[in-house]
N, C-alpha and C. Protein backbone atom coordinates (compact mmCIF):
# COMPACT_ATOMS: atom_id res chain seq x y z
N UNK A 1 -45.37 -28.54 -45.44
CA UNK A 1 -43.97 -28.15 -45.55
C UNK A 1 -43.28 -28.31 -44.19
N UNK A 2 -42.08 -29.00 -44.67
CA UNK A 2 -41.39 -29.17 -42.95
C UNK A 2 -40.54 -27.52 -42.93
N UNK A 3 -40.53 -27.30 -41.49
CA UNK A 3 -40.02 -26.08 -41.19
C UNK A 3 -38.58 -26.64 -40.12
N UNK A 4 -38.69 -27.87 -39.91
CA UNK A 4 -37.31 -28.64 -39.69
C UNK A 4 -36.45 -27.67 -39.81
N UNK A 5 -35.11 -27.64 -39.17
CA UNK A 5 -34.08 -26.78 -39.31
C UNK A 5 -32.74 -28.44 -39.04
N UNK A 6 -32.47 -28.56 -39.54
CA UNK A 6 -31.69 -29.88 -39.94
C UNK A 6 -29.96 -29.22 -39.34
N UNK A 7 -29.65 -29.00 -38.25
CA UNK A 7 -28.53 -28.64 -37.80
C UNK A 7 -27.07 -28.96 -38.51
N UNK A 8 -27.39 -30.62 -38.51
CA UNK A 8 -26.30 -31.81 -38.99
C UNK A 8 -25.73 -31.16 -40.48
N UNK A 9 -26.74 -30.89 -41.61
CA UNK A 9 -26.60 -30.33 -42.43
C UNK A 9 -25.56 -28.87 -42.44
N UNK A 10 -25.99 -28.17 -41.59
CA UNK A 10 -25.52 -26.87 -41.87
C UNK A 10 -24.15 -26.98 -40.73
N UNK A 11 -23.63 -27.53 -39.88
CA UNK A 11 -22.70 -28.15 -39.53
C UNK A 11 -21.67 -28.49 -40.49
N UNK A 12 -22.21 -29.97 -41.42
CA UNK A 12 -21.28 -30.46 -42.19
C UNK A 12 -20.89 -29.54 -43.43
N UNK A 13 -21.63 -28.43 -43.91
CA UNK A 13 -21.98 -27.35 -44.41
C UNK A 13 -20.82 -26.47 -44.41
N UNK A 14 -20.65 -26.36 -43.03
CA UNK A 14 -19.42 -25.02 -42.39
C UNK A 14 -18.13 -25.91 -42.47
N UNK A 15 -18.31 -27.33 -41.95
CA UNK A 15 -16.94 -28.39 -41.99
C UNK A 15 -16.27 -28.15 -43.23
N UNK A 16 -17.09 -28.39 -44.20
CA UNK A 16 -16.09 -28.76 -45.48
C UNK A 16 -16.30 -27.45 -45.91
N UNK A 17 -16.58 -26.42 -45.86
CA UNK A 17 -15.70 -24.69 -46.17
C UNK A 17 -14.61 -25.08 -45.37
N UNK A 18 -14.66 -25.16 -44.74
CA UNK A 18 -13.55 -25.43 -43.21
C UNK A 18 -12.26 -26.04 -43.98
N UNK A 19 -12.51 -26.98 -44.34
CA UNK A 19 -11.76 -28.15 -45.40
C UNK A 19 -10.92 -27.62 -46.55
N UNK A 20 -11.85 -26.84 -47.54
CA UNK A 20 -11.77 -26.18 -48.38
C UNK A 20 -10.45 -24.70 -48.16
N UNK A 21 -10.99 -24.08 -47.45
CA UNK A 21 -10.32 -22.95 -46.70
C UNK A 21 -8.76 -23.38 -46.30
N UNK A 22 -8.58 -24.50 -45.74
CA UNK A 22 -7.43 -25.06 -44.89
C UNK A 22 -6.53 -25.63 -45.98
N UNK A 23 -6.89 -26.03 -47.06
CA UNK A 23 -6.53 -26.73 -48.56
C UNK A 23 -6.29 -25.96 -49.42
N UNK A 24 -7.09 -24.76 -49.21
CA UNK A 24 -6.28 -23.71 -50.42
C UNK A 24 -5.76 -22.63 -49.38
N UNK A 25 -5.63 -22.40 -48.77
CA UNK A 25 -4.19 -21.90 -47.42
C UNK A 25 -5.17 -19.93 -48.06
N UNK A 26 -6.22 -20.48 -47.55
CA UNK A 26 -6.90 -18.88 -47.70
C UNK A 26 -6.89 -18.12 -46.40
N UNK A 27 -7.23 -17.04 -46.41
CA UNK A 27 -6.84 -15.86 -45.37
C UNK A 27 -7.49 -16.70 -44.11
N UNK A 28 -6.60 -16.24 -42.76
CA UNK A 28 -6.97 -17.12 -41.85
C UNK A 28 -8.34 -16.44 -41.17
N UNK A 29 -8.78 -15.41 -41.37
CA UNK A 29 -9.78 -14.36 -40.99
C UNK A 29 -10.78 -15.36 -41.43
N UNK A 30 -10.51 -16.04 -42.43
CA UNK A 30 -12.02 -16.46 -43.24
C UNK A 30 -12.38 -17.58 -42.21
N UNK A 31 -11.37 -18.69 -42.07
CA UNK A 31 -11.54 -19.50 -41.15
C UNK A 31 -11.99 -19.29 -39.66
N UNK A 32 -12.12 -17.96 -39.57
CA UNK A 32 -11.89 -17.46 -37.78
C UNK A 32 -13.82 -17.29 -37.94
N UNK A 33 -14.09 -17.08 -39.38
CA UNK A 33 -15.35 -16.37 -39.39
C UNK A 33 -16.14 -17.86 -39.56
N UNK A 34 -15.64 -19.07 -40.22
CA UNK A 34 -16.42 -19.72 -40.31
C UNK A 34 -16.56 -20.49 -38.51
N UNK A 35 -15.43 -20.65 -37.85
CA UNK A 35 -15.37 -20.97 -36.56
C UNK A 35 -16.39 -20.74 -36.16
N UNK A 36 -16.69 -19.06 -36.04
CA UNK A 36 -17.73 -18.63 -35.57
C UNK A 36 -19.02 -18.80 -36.03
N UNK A 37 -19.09 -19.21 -36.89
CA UNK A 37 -20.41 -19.57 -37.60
C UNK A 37 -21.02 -20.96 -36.79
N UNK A 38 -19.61 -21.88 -36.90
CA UNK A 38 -19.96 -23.21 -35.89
C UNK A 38 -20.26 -22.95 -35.21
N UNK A 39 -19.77 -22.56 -33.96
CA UNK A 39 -20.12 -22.32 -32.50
C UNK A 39 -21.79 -21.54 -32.58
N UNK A 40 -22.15 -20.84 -33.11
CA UNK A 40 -23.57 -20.26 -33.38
C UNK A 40 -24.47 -21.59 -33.65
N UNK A 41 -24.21 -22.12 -34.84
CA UNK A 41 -24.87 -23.38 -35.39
C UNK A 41 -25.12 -23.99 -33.67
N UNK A 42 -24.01 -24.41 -33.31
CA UNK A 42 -24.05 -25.56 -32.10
C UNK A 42 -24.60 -25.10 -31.12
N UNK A 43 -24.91 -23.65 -30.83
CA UNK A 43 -25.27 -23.40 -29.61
C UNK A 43 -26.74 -23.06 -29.99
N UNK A 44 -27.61 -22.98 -31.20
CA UNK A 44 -28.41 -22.77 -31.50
C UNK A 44 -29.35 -24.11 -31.61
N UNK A 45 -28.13 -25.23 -32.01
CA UNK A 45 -28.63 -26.75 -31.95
C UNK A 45 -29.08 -27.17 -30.30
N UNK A 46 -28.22 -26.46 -29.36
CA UNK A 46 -28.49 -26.94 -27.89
C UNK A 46 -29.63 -26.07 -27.49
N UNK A 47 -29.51 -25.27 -27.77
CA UNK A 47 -30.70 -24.45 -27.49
C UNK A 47 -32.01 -24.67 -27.74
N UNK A 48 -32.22 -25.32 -29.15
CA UNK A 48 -33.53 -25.96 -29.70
C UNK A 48 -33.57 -27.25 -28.84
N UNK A 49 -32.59 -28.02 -28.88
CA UNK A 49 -33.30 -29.25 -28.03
C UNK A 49 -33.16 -29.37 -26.50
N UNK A 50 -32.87 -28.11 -26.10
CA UNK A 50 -33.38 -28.03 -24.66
C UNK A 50 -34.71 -27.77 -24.62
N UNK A 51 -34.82 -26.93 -25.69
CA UNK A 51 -36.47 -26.53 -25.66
C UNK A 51 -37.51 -27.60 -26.03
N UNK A 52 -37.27 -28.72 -26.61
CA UNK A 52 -38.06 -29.92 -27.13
C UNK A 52 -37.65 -30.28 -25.99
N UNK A 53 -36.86 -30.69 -24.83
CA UNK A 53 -37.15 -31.70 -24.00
C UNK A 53 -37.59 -30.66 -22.59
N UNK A 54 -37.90 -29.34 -23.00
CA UNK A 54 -38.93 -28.92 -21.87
C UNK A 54 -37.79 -27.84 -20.75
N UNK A 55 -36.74 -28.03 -20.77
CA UNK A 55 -35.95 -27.35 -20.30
C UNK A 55 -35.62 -25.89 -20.84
């Protein structure tokens, strides 16, 4: 079993809520929460591959 954590996925994941959210003109709170969800994703993505290249 791969234990892979596929970033790209859960990225494009939060994008198109993102999409979704902005298209049906839903509460802007929701969008503030998915923001934050990105920035977690991405800093969790830099974080893992600092650690694969040893840093």
């Amino acid at each position: 079993m791969d234990n892979t954590i596929n970033y790209h996925k859960i990225i494009d994941a939060i994008n198109q809520s993102m999409d979704i959210i902005k298209n049906e003109q839903i509460e802007s709170s929701v969008l503030a929460e998915l923001l934050e969800a990105q920035q977690s994703v991405q800093q969790a993505m830099s974080y893992s591959l600092s650690k694969d290249n040893g840093y």
